[in-house]
GROMACS .gro file of N, CA and C in nm:
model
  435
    1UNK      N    1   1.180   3.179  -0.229
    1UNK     CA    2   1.085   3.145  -0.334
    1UNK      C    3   1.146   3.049  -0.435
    2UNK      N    4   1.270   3.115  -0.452
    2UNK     CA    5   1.326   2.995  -0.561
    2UNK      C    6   1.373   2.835  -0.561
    3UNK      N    7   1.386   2.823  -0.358
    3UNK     CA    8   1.395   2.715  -0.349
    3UNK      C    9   1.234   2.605  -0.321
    4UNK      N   10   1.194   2.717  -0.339
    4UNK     CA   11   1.042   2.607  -0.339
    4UNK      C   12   1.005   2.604  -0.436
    5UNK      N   13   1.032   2.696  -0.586
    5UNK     CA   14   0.994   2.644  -0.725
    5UNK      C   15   1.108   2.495  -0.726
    6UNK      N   16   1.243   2.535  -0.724
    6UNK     CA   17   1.298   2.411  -0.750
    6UNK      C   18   1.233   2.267  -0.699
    7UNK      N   19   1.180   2.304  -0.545
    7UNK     CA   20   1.202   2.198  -0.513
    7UNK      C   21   1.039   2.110  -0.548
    8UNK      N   22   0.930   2.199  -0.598
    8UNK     CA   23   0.840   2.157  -0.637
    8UNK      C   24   0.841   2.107  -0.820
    9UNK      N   25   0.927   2.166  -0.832
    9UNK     CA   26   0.984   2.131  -0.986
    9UNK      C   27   1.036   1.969  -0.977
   10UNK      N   28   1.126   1.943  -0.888
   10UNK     CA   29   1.176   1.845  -0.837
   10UNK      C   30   1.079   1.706  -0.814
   11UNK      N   31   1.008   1.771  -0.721
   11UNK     CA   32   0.900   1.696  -0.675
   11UNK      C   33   0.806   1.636  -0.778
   12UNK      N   34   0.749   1.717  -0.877
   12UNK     CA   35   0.675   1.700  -0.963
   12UNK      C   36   0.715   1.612  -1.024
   13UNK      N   37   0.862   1.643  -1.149
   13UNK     CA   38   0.902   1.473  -1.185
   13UNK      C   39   0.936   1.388  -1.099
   14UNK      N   40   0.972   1.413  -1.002
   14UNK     CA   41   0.999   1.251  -0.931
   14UNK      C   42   0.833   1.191  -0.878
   15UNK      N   43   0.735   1.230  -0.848
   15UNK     CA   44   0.573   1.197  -0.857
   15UNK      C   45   0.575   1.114  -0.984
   16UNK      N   46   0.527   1.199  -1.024
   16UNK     CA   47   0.524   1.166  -1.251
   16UNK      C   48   0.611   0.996  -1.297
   17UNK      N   49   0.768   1.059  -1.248
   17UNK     CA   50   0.807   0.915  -1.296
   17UNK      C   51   0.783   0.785  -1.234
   18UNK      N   52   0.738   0.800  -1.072
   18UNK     CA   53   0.751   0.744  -0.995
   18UNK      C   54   0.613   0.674  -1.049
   19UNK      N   55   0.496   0.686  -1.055
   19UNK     CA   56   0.377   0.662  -1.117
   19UNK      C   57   0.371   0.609  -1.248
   20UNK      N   58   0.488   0.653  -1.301
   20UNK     CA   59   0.433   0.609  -1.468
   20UNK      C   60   0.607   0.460  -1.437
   21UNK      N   61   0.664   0.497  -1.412
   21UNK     CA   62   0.766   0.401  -1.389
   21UNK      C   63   0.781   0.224  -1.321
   22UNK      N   64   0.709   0.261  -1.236
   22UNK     CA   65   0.668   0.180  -1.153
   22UNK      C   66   0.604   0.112  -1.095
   23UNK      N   67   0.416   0.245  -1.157
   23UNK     CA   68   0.261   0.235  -1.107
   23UNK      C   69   0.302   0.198  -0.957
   24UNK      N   70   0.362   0.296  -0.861
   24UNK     CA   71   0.386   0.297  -0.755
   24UNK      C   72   0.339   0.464  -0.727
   25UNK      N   73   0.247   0.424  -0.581
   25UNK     CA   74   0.244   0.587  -0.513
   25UNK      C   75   0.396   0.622  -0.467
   26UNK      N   76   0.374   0.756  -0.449
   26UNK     CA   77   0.508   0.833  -0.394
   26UNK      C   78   0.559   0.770  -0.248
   27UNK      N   79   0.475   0.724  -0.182
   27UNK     CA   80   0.471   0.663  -0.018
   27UNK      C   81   0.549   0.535  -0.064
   28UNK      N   82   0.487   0.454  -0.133
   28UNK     CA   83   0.509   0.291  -0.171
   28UNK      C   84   0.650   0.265  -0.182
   29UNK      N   85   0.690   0.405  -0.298
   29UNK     CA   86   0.838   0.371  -0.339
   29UNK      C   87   0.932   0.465  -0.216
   30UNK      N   88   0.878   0.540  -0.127
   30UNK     CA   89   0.971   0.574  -0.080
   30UNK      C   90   0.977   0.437   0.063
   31UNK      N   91   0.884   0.327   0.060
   31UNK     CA   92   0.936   0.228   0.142
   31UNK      C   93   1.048   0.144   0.081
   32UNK      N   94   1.031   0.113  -0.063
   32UNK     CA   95   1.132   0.072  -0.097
   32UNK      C   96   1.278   0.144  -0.096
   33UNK      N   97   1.286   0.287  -0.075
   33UNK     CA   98   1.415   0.359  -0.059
   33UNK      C   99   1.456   0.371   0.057
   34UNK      N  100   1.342   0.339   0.170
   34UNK     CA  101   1.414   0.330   0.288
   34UNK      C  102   1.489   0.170   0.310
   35UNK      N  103   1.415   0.051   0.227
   35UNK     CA  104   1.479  -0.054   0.236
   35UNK      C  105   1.657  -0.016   0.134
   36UNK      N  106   1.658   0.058   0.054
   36UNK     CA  107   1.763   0.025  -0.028
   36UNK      C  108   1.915   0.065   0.058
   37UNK      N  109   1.986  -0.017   0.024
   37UNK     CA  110   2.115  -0.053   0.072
   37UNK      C  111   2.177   0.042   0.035
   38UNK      N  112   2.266   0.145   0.123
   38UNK     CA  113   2.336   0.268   0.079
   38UNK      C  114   2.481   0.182  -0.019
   39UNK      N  115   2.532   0.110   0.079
   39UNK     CA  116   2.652   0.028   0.004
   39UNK      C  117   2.580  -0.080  -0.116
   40UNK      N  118   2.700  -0.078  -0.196
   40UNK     CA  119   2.677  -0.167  -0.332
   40UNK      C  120   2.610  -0.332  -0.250
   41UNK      N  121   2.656  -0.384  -0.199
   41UNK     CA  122   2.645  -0.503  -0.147
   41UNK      C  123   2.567  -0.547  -0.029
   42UNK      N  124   2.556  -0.423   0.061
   42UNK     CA  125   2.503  -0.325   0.188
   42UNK      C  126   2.360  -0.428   0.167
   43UNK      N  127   2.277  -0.436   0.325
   43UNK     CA  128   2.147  -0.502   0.313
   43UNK      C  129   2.074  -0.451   0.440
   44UNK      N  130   1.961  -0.394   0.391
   44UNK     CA  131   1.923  -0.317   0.506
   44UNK      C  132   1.758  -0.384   0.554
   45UNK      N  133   1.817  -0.346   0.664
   45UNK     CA  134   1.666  -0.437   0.724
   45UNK      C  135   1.589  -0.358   0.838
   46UNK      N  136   1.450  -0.314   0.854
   46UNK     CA  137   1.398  -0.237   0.933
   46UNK      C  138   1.252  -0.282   0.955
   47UNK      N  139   1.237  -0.237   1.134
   47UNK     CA  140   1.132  -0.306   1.180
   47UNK      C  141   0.991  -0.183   1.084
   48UNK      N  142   0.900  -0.312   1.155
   48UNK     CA  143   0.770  -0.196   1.105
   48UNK      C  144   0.750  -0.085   1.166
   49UNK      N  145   0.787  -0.058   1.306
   49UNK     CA  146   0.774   0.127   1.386
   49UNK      C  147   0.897   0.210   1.297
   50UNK      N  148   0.991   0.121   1.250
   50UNK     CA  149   1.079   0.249   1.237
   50UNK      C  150   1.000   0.254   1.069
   51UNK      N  151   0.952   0.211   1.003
   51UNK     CA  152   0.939   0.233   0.884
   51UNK      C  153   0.781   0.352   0.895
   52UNK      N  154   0.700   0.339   0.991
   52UNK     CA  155   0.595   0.416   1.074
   52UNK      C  156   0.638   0.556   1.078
   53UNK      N  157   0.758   0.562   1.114
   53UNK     CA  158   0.848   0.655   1.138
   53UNK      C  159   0.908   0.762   1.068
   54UNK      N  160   0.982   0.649   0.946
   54UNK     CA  161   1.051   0.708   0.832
   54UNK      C  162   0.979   0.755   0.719
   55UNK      N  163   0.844   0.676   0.689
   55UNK     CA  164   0.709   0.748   0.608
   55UNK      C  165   0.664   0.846   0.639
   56UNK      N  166   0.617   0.864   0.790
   56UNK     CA  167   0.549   0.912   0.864
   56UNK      C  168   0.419   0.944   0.830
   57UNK      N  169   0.389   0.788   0.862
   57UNK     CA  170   0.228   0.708   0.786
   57UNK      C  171   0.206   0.606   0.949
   58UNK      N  172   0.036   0.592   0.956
   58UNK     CA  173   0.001   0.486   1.015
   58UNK      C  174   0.074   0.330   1.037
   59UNK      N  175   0.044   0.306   1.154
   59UNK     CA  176   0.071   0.153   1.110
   59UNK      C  177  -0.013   0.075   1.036
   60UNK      N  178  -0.082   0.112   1.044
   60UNK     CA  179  -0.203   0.036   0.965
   60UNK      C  180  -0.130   0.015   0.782
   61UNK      N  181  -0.100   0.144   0.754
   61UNK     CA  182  -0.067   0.169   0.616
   61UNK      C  183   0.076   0.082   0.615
   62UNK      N  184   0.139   0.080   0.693
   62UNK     CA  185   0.260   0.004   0.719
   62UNK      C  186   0.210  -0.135   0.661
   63UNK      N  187   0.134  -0.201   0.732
   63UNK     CA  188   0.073  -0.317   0.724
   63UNK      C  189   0.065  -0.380   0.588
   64UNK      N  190  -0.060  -0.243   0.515
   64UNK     CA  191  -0.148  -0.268   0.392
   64UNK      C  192   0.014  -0.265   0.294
   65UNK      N  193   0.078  -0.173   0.307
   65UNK     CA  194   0.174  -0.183   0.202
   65UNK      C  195   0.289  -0.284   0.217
   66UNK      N  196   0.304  -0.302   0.338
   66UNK     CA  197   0.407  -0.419   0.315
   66UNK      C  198   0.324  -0.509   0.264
   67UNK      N  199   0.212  -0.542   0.295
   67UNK     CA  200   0.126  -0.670   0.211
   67UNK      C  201   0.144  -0.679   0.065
   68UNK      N  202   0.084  -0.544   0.038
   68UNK     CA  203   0.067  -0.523  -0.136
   68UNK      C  204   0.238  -0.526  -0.198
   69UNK      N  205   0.334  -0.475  -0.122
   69UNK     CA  206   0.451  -0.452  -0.202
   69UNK      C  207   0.563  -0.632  -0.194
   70UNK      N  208   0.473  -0.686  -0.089
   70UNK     CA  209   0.526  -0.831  -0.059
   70UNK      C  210   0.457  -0.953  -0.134
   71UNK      N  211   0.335  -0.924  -0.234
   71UNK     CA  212   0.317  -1.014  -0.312
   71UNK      C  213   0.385  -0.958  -0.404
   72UNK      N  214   0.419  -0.832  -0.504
   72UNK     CA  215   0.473  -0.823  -0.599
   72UNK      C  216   0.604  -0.849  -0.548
   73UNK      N  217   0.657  -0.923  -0.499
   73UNK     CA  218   0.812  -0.984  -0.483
   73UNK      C  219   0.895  -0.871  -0.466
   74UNK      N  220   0.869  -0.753  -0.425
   74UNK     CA  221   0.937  -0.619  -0.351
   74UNK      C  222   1.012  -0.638  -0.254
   75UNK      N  223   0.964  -0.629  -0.137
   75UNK     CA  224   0.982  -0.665  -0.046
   75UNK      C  225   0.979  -0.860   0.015
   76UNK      N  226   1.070  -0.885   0.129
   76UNK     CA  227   0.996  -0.958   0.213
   76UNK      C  228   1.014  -0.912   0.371
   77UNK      N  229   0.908  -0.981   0.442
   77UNK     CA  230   0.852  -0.964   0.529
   77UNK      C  231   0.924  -1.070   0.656
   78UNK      N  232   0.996  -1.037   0.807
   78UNK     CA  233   1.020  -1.138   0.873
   78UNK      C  234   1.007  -1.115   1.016
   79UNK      N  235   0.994  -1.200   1.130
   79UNK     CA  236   0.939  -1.203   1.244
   79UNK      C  237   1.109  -1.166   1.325
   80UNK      N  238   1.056  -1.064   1.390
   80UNK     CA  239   1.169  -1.033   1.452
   80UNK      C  240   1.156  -1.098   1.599
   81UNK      N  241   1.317  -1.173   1.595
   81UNK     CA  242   1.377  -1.262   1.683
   81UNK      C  243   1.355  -1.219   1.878
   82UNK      N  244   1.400  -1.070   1.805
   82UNK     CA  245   1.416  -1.041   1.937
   82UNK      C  246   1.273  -0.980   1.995
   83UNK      N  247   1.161  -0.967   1.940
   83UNK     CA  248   1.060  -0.918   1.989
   83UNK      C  249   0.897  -0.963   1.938
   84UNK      N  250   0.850  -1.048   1.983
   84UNK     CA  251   0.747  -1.138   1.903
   84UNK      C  252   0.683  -1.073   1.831
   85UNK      N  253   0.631  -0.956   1.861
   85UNK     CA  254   0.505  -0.905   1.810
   85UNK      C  255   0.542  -0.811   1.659
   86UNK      N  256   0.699  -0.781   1.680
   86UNK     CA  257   0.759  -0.731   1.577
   86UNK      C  258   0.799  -0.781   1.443
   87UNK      N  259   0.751  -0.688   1.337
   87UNK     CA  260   0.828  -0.783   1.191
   87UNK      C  261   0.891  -0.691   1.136
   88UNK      N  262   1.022  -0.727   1.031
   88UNK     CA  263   1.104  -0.680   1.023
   88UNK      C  264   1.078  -0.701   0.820
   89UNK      N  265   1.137  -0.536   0.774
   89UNK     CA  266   1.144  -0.594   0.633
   89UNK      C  267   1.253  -0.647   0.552
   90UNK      N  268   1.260  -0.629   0.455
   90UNK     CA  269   1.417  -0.639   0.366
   90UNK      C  270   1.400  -0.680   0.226
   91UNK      N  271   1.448  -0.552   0.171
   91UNK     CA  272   1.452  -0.558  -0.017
   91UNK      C  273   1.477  -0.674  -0.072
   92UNK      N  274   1.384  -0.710  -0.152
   92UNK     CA  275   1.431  -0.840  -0.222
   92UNK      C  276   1.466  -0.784  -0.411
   93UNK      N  277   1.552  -0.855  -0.398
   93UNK     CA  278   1.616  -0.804  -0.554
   93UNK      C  279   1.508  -0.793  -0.645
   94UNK      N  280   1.420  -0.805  -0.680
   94UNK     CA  281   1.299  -0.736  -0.799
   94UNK      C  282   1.283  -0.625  -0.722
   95UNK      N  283   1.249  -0.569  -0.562
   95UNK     CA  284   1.253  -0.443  -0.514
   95UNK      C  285   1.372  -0.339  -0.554
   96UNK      N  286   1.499  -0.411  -0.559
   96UNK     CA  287   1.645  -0.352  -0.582
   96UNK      C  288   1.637  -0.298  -0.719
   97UNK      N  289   1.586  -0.382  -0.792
   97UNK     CA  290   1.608  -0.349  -0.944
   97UNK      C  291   1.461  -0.239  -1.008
   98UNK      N  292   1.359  -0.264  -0.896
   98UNK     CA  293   1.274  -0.141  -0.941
   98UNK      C  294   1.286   0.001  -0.907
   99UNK      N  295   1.422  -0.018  -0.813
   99UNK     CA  296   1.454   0.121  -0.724
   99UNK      C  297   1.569   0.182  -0.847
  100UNK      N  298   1.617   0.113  -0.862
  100UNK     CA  299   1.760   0.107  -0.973
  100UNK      C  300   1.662   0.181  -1.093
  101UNK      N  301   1.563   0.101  -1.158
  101UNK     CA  302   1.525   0.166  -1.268
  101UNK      C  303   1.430   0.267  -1.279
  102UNK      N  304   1.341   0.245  -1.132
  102UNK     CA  305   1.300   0.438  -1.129
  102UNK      C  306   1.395   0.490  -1.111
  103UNK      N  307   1.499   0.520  -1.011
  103UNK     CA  308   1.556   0.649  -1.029
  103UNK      C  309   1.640   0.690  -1.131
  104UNK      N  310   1.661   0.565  -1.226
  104UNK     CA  311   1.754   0.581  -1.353
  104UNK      C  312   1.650   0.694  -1.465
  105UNK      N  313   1.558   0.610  -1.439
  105UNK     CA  314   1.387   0.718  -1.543
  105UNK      C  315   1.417   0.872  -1.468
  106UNK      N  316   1.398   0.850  -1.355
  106UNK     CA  317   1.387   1.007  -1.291
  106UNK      C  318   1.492   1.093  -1.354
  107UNK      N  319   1.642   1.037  -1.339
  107UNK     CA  320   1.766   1.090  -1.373
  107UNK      C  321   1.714   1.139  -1.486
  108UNK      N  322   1.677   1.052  -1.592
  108UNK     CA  323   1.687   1.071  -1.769
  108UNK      C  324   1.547   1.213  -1.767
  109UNK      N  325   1.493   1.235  -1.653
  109UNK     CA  326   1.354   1.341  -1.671
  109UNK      C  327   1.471   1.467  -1.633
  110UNK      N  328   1.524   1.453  -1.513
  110UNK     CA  329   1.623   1.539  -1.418
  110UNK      C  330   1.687   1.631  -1.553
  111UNK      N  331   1.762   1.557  -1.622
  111UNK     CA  332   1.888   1.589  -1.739
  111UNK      C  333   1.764   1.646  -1.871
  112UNK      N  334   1.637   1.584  -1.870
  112UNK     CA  335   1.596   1.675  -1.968
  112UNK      C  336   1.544   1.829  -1.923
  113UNK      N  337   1.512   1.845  -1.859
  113UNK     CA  338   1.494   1.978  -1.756
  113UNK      C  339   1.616   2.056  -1.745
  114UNK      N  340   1.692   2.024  -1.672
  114UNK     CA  341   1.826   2.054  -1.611
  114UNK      C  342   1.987   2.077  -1.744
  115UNK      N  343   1.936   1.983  -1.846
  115UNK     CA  344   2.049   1.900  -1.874
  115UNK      C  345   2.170   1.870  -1.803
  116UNK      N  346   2.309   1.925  -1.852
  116UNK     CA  347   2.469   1.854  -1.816
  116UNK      C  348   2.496   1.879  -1.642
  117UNK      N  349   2.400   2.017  -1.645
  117UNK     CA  350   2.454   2.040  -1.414
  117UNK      C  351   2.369   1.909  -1.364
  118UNK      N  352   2.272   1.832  -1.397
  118UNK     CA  353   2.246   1.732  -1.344
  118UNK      C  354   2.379   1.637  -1.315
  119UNK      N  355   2.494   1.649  -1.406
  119UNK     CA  356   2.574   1.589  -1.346
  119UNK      C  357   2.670   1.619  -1.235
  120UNK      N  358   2.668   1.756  -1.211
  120UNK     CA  359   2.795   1.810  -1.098
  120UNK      C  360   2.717   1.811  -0.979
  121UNK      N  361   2.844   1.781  -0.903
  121UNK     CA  362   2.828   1.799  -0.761
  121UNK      C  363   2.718   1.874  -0.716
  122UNK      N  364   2.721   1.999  -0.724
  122UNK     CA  365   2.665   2.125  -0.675
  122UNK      C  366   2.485   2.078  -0.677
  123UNK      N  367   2.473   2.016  -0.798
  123UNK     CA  368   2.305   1.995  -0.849
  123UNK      C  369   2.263   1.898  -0.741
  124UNK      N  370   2.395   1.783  -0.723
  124UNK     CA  371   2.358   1.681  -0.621
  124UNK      C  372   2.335   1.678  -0.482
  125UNK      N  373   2.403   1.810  -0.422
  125UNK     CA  374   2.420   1.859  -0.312
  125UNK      C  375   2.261   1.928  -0.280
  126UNK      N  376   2.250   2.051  -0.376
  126UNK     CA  377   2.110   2.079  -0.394
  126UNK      C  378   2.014   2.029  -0.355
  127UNK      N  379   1.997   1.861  -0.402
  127UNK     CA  380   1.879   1.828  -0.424
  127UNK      C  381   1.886   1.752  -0.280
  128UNK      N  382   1.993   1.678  -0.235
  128UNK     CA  383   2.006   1.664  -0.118
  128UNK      C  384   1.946   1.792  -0.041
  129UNK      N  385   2.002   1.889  -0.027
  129UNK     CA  386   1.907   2.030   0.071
  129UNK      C  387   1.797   2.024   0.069
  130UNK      N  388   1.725   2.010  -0.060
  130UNK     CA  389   1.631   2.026  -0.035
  130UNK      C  390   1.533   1.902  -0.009
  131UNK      N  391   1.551   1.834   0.010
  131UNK     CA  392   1.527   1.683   0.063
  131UNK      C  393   1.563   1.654   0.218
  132UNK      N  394   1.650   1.743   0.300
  132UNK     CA  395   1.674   1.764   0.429
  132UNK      C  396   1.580   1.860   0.476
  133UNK      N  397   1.543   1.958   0.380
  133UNK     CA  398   1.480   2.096   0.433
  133UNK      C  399   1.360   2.037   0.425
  134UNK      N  400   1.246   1.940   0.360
  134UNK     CA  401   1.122   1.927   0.341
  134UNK      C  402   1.121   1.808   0.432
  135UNK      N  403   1.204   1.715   0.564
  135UNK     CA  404   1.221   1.644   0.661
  135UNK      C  405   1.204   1.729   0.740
  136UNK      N  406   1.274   1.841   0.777
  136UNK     CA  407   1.262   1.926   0.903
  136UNK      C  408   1.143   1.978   0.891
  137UNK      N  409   1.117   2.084   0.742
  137UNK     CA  410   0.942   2.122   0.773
  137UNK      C  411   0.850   2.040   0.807
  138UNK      N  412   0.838   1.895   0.764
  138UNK     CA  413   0.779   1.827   0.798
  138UNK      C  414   0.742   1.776   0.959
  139UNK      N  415   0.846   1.760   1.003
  139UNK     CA  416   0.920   1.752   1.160
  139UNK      C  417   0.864   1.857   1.269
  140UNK      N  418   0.881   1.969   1.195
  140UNK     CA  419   0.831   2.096   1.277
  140UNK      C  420   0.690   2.122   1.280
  141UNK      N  421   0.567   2.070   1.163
  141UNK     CA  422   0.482   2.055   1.157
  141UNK      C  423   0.388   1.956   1.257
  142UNK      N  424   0.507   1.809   1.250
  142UNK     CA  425   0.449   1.727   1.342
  142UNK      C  426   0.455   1.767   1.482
  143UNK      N  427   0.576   1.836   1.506
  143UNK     CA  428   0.536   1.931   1.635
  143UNK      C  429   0.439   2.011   1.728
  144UNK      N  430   0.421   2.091   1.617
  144UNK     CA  431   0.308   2.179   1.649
  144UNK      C  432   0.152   2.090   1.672
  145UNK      N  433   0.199   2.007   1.640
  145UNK     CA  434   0.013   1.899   1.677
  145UNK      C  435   0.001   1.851   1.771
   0.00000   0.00000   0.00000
């Protein structure tokens, strides 16, 4: 029980900031987190099935949002080499810097809730779990269909 208050506690501000931060749905910005570069310098690039994939949204919605998130200079959009019919995305720095400053907002919500354990390990590990655990329920759900 307690890890589903947390993790809906969790959930709730990161919704909230994500909306008021960004005027981004929860889906939108988590395309931009699948574009973001784990390394400082790092550049990540992914076709449209795997991003189908990693949402676990339509292609269609694939489509509509790379559109909408590729005029606001988010994203861009490119024809993959090796397979015609395929396009490929990749963060463009106004995407980098809106990922940077939602989750900086989220942090500053995190620490008012939480306060100082927002900074240790243990809180970070946490929130990781429970961000692995709501992939697998999810996973196991798509199963059963």
């Amino acid at each position: 029980r307690y890890c589903l208050l947390a993790y809906a506690q969790v959930f709730q501000v990161f919704v909230t900031t994500v909306k008021r931060s960004a005027g981004f749905s929860v889906t939108d910005f988590r395309f931009l987190l699948e574009l973001y570069p784990k390394k400082r310098f790092g550049e990540k690039i992914h076709r449209a099935k795997d991003m189908v994939r990693f949402l676990r949204t339509g292609r269609a919605y694939v489509a509509t949002a790379s559109v909408r998130l590729e005029e606001r200079g988010f994203i861009s959009r490119h024809s993959d080499e090796k397979d015609a019919r395929g396009v490929l995305f990749k963060l463009e720095p106004a995407g980098f810097l809106c990922v940077q400053d939602t989750s900086e907002d989220i942090y500053t919500v995190l620490v008012a809730f939480y306060g100082d354990t927002c900074d240790s390990r243990v809180t970070l590990d946490v929130l990781k779990r429970l961000l692995v655990a709501e992939d697998a329920a999810l996973e196991h759900l798509a199963r059963q269909r």
